[in-house]
CSV table of C-alpha atoms in Angstrom, one decimal:
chain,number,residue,atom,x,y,z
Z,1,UNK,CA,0.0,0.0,0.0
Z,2,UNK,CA,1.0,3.4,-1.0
Z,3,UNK,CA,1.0,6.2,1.9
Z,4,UNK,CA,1.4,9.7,2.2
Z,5,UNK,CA,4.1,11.4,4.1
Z,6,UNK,CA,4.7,14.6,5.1
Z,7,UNK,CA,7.5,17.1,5.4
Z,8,UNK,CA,7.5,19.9,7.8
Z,9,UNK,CA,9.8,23.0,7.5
Z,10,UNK,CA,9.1,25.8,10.0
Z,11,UNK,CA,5.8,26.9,9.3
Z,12,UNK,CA,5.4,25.3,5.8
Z,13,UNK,CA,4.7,21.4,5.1
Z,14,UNK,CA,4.0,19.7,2.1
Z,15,UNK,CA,2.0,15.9,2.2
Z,16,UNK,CA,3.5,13.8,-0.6
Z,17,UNK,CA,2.6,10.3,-2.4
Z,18,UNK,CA,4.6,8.7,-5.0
Z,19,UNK,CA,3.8,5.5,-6.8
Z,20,UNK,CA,4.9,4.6,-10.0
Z,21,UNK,CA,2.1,6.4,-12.3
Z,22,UNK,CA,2.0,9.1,-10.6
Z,23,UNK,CA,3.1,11.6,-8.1
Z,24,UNK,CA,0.6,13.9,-6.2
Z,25,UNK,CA,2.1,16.4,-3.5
Z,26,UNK,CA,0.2,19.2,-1.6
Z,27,UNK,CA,2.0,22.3,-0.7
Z,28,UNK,CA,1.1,24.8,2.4
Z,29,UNK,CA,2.9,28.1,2.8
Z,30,UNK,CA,2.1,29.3,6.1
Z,31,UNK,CA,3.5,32.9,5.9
Z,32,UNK,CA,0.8,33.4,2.6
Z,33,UNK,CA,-2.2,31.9,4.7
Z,34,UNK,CA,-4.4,34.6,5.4
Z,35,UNK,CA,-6.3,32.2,8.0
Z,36,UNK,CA,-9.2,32.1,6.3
Z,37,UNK,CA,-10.4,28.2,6.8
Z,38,UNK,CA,-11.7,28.1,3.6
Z,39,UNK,CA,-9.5,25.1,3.1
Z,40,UNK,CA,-10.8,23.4,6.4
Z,41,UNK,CA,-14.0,24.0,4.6
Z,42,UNK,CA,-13.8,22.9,1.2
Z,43,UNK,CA,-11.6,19.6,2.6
Z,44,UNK,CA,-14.2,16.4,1.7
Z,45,UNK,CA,-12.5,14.0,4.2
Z,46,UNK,CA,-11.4,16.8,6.6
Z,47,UNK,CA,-8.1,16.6,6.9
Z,48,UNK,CA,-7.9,20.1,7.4
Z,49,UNK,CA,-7.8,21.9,10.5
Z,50,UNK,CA,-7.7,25.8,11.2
Z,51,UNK,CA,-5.7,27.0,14.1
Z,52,UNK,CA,-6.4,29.1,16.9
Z,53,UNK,CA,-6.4,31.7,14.0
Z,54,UNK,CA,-6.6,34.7,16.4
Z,55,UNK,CA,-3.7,33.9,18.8
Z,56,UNK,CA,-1.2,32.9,16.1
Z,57,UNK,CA,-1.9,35.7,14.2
Z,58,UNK,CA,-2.0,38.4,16.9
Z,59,UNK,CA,0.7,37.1,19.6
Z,60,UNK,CA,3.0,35.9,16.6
Z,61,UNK,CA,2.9,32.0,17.8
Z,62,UNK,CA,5.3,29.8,16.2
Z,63,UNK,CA,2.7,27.7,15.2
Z,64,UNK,CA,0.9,27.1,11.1
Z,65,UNK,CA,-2.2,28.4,11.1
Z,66,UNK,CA,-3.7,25.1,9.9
Z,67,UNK,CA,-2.5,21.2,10.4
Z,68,UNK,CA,-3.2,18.9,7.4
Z,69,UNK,CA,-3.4,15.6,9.0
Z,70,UNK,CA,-1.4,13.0,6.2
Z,71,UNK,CA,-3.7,10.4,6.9
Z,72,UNK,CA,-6.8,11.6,6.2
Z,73,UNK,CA,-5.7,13.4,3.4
Z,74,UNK,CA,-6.6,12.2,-0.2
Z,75,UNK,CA,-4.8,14.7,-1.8
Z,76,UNK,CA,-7.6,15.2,-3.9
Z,77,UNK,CA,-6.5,19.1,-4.3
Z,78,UNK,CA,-9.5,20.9,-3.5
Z,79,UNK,CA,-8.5,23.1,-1.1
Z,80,UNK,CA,-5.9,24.2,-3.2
Z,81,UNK,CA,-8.4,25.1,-5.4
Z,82,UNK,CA,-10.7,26.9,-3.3
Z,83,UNK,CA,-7.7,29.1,-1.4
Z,84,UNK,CA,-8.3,32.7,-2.2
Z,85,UNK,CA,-4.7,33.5,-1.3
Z,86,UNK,CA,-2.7,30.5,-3.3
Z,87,UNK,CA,-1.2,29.5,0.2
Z,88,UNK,CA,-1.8,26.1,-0.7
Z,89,UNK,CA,-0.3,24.6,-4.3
Z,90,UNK,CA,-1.1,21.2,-5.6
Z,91,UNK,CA,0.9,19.2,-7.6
Z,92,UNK,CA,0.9,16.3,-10.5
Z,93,UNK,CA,3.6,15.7,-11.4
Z,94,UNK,CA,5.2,19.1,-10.8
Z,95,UNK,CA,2.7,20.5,-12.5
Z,96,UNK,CA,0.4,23.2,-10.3
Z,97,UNK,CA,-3.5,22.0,-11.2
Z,98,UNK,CA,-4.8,25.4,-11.1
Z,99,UNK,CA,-2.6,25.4,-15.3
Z,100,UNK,CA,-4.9,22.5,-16.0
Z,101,UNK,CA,-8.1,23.1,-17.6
Z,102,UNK,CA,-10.1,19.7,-16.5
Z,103,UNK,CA,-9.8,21.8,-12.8
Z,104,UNK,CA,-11.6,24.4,-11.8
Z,105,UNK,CA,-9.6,27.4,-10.4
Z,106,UNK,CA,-11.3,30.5,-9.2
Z,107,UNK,CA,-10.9,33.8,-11.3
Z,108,UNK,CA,-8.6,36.2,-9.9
Z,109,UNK,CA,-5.9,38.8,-10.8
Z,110,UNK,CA,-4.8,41.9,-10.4
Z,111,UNK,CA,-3.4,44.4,-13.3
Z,112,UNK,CA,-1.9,47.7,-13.7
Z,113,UNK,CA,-1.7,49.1,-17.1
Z,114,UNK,CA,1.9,50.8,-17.4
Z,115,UNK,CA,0.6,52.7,-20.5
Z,116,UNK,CA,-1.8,54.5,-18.4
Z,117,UNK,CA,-0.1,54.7,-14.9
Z,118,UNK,CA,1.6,57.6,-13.7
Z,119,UNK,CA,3.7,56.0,-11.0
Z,120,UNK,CA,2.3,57.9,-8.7
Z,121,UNK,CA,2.5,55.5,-5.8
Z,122,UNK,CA,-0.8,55.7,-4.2
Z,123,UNK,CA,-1.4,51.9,-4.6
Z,124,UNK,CA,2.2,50.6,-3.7
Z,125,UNK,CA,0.9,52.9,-0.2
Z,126,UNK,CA,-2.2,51.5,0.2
Z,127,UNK,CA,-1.6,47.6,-0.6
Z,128,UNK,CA,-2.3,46.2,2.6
Z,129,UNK,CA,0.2,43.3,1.6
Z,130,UNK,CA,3.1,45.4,0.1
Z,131,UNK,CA,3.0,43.4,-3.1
Z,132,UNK,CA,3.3,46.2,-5.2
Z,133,UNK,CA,6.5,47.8,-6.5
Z,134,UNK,CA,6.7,51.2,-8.5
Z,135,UNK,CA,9.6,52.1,-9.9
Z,136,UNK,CA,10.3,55.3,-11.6
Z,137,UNK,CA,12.5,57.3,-13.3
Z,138,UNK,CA,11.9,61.4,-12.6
Z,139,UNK,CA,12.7,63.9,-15.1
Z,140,UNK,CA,15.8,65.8,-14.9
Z,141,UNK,CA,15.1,69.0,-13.0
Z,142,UNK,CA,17.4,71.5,-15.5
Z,143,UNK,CA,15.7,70.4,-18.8
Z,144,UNK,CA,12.4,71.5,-16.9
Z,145,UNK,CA,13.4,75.5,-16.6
Z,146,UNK,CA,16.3,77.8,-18.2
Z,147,UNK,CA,17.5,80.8,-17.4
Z,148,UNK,CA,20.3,82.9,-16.9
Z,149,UNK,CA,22.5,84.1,-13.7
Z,150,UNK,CA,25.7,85.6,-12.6
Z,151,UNK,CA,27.6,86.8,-10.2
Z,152,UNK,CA,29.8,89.6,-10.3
Z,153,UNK,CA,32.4,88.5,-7.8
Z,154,UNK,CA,34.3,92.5,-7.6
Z,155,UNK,CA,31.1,93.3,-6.2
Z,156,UNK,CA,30.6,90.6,-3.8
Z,157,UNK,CA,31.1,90.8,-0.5
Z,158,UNK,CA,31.0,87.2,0.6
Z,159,UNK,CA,28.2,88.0,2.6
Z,160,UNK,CA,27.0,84.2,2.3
Z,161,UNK,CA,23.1,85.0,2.0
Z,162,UNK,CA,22.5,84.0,-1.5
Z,163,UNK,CA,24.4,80.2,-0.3
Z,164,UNK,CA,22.0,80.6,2.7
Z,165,UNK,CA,19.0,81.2,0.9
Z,166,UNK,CA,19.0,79.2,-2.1
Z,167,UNK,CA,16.4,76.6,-1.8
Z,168,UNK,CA,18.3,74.1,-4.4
Z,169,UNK,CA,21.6,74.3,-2.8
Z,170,UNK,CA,22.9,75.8,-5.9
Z,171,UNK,CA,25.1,78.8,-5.0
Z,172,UNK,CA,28.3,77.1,-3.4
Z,173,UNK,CA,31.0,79.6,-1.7
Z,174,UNK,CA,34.4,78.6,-0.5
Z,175,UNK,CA,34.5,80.9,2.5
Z,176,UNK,CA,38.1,82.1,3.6
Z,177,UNK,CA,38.7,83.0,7.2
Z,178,UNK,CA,40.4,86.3,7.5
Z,179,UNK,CA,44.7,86.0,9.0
Z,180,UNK,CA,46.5,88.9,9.4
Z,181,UNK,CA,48.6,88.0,6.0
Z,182,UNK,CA,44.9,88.5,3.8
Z,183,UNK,CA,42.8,90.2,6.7
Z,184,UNK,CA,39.6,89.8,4.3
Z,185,UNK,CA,36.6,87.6,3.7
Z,186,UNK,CA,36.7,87.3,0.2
Z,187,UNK,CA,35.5,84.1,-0.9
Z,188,UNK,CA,35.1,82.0,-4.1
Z,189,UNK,CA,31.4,81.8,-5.1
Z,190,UNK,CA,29.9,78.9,-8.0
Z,191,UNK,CA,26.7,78.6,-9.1
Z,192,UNK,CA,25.8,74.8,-10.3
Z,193,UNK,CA,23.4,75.4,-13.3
Z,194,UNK,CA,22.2,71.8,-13.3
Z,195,UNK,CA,20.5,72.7,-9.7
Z,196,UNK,CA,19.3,76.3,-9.9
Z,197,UNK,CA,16.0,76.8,-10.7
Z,198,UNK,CA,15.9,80.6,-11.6
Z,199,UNK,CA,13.8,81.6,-8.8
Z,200,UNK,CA,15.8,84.5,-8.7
Z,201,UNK,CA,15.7,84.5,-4.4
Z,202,UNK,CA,19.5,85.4,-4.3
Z,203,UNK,CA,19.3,88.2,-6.6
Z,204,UNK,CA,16.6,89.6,-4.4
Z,205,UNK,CA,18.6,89.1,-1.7
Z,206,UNK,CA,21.6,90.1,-2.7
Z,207,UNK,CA,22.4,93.1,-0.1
Z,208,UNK,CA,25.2,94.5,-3.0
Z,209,UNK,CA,23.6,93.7,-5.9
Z,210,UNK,CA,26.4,91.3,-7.5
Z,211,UNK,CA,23.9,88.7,-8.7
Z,212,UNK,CA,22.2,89.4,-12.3
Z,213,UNK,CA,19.6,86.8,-13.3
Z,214,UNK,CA,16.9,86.0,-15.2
Z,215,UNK,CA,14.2,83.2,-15.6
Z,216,UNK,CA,13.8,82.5,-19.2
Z,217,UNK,CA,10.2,80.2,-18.5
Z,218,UNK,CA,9.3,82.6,-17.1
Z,219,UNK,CA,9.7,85.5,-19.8
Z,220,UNK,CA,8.7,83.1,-22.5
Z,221,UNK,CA,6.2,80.8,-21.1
Z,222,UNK,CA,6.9,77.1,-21.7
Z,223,UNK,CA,8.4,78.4,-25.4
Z,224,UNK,CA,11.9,76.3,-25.2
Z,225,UNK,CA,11.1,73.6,-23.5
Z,226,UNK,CA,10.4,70.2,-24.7
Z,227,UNK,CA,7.5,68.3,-23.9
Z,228,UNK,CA,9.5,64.5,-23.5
Z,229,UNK,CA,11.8,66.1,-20.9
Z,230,UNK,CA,9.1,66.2,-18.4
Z,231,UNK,CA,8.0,62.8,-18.6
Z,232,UNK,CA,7.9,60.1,-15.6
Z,233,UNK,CA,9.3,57.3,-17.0
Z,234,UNK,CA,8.6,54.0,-14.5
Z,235,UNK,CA,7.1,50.3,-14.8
Z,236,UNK,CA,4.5,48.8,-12.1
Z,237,UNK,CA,5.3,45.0,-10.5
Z,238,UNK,CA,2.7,43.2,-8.7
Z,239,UNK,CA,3.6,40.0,-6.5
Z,240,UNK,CA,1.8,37.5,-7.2
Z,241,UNK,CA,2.1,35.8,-4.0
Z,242,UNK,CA,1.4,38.3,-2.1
Z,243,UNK,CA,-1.3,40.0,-3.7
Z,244,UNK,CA,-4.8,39.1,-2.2
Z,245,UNK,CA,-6.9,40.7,-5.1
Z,246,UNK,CA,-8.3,43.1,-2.5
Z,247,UNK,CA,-8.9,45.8,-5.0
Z,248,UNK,CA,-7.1,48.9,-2.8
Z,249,UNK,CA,-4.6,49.3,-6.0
Z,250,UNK,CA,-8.6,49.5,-8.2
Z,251,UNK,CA,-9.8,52.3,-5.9
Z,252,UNK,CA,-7.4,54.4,-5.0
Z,253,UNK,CA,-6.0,54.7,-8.3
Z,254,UNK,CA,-6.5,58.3,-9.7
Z,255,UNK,CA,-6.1,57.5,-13.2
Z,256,UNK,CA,-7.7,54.2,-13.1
Z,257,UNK,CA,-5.2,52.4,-14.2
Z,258,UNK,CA,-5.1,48.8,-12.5
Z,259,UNK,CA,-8.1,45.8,-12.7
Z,260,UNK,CA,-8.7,43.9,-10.1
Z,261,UNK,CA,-11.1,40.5,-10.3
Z,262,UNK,CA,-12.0,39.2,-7.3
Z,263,UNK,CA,-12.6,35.6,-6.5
Z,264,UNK,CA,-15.9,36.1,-4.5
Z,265,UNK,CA,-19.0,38.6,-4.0
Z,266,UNK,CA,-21.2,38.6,-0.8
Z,267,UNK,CA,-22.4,40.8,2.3
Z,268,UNK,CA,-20.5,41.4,5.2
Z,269,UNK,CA,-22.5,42.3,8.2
Z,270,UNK,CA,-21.2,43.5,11.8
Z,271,UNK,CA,-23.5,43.6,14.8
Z,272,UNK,CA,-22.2,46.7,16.6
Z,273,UNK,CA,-24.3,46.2,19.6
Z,274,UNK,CA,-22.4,42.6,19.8
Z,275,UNK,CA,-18.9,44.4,19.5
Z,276,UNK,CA,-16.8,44.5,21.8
Z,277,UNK,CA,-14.1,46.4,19.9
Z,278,UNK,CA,-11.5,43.1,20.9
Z,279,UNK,CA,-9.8,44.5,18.0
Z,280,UNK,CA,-9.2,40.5,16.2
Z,281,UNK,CA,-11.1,41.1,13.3
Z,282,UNK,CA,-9.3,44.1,12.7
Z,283,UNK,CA,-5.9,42.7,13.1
Z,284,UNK,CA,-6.9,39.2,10.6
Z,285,UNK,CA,-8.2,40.7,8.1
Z,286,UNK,CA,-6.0,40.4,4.7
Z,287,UNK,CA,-7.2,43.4,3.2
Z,288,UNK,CA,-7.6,46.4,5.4
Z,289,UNK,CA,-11.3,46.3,4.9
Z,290,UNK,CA,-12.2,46.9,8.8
Z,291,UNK,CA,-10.8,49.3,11.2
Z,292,UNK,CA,-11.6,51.4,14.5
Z,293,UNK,CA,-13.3,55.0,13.7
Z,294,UNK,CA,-12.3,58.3,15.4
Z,295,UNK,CA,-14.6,60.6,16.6
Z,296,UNK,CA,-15.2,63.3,13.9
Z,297,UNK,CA,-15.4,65.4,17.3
Z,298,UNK,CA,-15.0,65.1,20.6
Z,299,UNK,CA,-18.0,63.6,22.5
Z,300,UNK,CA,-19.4,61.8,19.5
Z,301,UNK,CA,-19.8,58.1,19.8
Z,302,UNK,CA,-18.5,56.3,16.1
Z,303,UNK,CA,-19.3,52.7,15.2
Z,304,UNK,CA,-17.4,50.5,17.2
Z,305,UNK,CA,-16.0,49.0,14.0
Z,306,UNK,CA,-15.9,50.6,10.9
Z,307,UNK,CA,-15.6,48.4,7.3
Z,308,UNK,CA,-15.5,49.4,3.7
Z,309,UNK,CA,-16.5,46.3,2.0
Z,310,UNK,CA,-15.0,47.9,-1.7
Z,311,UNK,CA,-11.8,46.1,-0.8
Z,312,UNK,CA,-13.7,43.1,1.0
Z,313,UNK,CA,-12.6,39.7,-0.8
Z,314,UNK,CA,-15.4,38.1,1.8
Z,315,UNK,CA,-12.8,35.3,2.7
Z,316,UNK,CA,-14.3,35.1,5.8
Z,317,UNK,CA,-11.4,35.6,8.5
Z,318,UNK,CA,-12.9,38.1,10.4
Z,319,UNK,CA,-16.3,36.3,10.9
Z,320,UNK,CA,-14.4,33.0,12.2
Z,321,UNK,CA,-11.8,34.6,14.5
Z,322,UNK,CA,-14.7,37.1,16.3
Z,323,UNK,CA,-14.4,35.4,19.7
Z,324,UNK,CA,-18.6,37.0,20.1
Z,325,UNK,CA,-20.0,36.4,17.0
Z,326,UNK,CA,-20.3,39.9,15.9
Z,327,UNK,CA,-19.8,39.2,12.5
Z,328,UNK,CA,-21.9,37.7,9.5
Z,329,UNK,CA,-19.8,37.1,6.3
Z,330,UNK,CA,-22.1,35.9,3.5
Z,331,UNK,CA,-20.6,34.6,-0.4
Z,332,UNK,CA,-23.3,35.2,-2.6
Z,333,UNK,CA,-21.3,34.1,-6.0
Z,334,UNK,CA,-18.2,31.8,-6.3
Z,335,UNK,CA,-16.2,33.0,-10.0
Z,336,UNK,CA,-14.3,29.7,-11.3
Z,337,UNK,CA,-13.3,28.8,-14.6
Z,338,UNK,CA,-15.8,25.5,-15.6
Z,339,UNK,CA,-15.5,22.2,-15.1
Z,340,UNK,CA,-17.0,19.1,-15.7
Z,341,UNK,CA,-17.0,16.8,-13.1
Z,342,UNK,CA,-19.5,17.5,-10.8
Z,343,UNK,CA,-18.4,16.8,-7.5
Z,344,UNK,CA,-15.5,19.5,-8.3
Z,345,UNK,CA,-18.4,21.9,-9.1
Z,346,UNK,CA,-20.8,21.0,-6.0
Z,347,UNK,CA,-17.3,21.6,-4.0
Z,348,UNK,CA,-16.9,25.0,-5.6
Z,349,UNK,CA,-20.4,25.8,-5.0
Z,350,UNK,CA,-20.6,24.7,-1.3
Z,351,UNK,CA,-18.4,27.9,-1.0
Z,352,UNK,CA,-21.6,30.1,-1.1
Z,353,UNK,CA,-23.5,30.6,2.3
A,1,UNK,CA,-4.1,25.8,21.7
A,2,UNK,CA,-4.9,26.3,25.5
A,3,UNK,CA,-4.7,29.5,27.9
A,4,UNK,CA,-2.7,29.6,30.6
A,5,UNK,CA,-1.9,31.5,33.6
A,6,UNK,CA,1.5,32.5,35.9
A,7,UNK,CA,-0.3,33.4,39.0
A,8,UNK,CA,3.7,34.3,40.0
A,9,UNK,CA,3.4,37.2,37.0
A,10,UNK,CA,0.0,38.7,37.8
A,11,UNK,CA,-0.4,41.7,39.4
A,12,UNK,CA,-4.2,41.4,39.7
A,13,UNK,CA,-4.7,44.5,37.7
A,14,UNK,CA,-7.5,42.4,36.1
A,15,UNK,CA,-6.6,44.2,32.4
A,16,UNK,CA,-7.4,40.6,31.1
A,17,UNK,CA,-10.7,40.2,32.7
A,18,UNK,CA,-11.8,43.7,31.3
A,19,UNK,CA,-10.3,43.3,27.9
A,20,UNK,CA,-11.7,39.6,27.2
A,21,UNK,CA,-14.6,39.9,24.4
A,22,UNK,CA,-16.2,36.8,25.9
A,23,UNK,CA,-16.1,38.0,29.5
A,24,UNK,CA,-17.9,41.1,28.5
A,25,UNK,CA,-20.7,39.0,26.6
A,26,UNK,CA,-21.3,36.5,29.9
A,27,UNK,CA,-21.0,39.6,32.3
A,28,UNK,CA,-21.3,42.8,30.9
A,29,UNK,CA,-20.4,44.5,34.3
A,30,UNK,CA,-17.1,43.9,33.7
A,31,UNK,CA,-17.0,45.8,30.7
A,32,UNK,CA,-17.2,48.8,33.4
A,33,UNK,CA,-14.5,47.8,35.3
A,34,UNK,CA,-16.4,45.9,38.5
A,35,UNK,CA,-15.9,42.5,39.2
A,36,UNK,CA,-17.8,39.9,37.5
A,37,UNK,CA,-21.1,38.8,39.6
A,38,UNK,CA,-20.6,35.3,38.1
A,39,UNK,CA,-18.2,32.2,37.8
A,40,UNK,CA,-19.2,32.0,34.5
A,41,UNK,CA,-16.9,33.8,32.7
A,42,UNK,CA,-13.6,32.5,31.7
A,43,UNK,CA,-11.1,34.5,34.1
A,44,UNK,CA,-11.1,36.4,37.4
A,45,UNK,CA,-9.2,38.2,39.9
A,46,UNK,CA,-9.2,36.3,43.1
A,47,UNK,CA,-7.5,37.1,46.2
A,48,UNK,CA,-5.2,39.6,44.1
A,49,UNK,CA,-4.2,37.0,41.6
A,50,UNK,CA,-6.1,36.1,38.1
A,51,UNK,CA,-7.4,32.6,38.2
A,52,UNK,CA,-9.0,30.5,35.3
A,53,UNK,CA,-12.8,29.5,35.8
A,54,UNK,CA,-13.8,28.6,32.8
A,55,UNK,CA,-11.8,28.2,30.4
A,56,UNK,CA,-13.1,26.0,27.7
A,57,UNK,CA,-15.5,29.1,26.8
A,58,UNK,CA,-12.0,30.4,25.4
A,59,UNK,CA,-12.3,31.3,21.5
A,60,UNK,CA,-8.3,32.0,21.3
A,61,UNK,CA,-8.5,35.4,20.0
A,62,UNK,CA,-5.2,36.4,22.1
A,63,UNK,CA,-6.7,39.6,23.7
A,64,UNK,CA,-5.7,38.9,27.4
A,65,UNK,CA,-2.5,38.2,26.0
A,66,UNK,CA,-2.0,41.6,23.7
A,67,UNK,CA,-3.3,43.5,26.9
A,68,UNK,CA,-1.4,41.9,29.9
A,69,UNK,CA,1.2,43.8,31.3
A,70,UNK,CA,3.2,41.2,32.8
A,71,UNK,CA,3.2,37.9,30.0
A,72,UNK,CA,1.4,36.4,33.4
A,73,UNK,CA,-1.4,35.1,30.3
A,74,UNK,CA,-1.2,33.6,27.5
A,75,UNK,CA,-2.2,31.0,24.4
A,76,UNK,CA,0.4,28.3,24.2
């Protein structure tokens, strides 16, 4: 008889069996598990267990946030299947089932379009799982204005205020302290044109007058510049892994410029006079959907918890690790690519509540 | 996962009993900072020190722990 085994490292184990036909082997990455139980759920022999989600996540236990027991498991690969955050990968041989198209596999992604993005940054700020990197190239700052300045160093004192002053640290002086050989202050003074901006601030306050200058954009508008020296260059990189499909990147984008398809819709309900503002759900939840309101002013009395179910993958978390049953997550519509073997399908649509 | 106590730890400042969601639910006076009128919920002060009473109403969502300021409870 063939059996399973399974290897354990740190956090992450993987259940294994290998006969001669074929080899079937079911991954778990703990530090990717977003503790939802969806797997304990979907599992048809449970093998499956979810930890005590709340403690590990929120006292940082060195414990995986859900035990597959090797010999119930039939590594049948549903709960791969059925895990919104890809924590769980399995294999025949070596190859991932969620690339096959006789499994289901929920539809999910996430996308930003480099041709319209402006590398702005908002959503590498406000993904809850830091899986997205912008990176950017800025224009340079002299192709962007031109002018014309100098400084008549017979007249200058070496007073230092234009260096003091200049809010691109272009004016430079080598200042000489007076001996009794050269008892004067006279100092060397450079101006670096790829820095100065022509804002003409040390001309003004120049107490000799020794600086001439003159802003060129300003005289003639935008006349000698060019258009493709102001451009951002940059290129957007979402994680994969880490991304949750949660759709911050969607909403806070100002130029709408990333898609997001989440695997589930639903209705998630808290009962405020249940709350007891423990703070659990807020701490679980993968996608920064809930948190604690402050009092527009003082004296006023917010929800105890506040959500904003636009970036609300209804996973579930919260509504399992609320020690007073506060919170009601309901999945209304399951979107998986098709299938035909029904017993895959009833799995997918046990997901619904 | 089960919740334990270091009696040596506590300073009976009761922060756990206060802070437990469950507590609150079973005896909502606690919520206000008295004692609970009931053995019913799942931790006390007694005598100056916190002691377990029932536990298994526990739903190990690591509260007492986050709060306590002496590691004298915790999931394990």
């Amino acid at each position: 008889m063939v059996a399973n085994t399974k290897e354990v490292k740190a956090k992450d184990m993987c259940v294994k069996r290998s006969s001669p036909e074929e080899k079937r082997e079911l991954s778990f990455k703990d530090e990717i598990c977003v503790g939802c139980g969806i797997c304990e759920q979907i599992c048809p022999v449970e093998a499956i267990e979810l930890g005590d989600i709340g403690a590990i996540v929120r006292t940082g236990a060195e414990v995986p946030k859900i035990s597959i027991d090797e010999n119930k498991c039939v590594l049948c690969g549903m709960c791969s299947v059925g895990c919104p955050a890809d924590a769980l990968e399995f294999k025949l041989d070596d190859i991932s089932i969620k690339e096959m198209d006789e499994y289901p596999s929920l539809i999910k992604s996430a996308e930003i379009d480099d041709d319209t993005c402006i590398y702005c940054k908002a959503c590498e700020t406000a993904c809850p799982r830091e899986a997205i990197t912008i990176a950017r190239s800025l224009p340079d700052r002299s192709k962007l204005v031109t002018g014309e300045i100098e400084i008549d160093k017979n007249t200058c004192i070496s007073c230092g205020v234009c260096e003091e002053m200049c809010p691109a640290d272009a004016i430079v002086m080598e200042h000489h302290e007076p001996t009794s050989v050269d008892p004067t202050v006279s100092s060397d003074i450079y101006v670096d044109k790829d820095k100065c901006v022509y804002c003409l601030i040390c001309r003004k306050s120049c107490p000799v007058d020794a600086i001439k200058a003159v802003c060129r954009s300003c005289s003639y508008g935008d006349y000698d510049l060019k258009p493709e020296d102001s451009e951002i260059e940059g290129s957007s990189f979402i994680d994969d892994e880490s991304c949750i499909n949660c759709g911050w990147c969607k909403e806070i984008c100002p130029v709408d410029a990333a898609e997001v398809k989440k695997p589930f819709k639903g209705e998630l309900s808290i009962d405020q006079d249940k709350c007891t503002t423990c703070g659990a759900c807020v701490d679980i939840c993968p996608c920064d959907v809930l948190s604690f309101p402050k009092p527009a002013e003082s004296g006023q009395i917010p929800e105890k918890v506040f959500k904003d179910e636009r970036f609300c993958i209804y996973c579930g978390a919260c509504g399992k690790v609320c020690p007073v049953e506060a919170i009601d997550v309901k999945r209304t519509d399951v979107n998986y690519t098709p299938t035909k073997s029904k017993s895959w399908k009833n799995k997918m649509e046990s997901l619904k509540s | 996962m089960e919740l334990k106590v270091n009696q040596d730890n506590c300073l009976g400042c009761g922060v756990c009993v206060v802070a437990c969601p469950v507590n609150v639910s079973i005896s909502p006076e606690v919520a206000g900072g008295h004692g609970s009128k009931t053995t019913e919920t799942i931790m006390m002060v007694e005598n100056g020190v916190i002691k377990l009473f029932s536990e298994d109403k526990c739903t190990k969502c690591g509260t007492c722990q986050k709060f306590c300021p002496t590691d004298a409870i915790w999931l394990e």
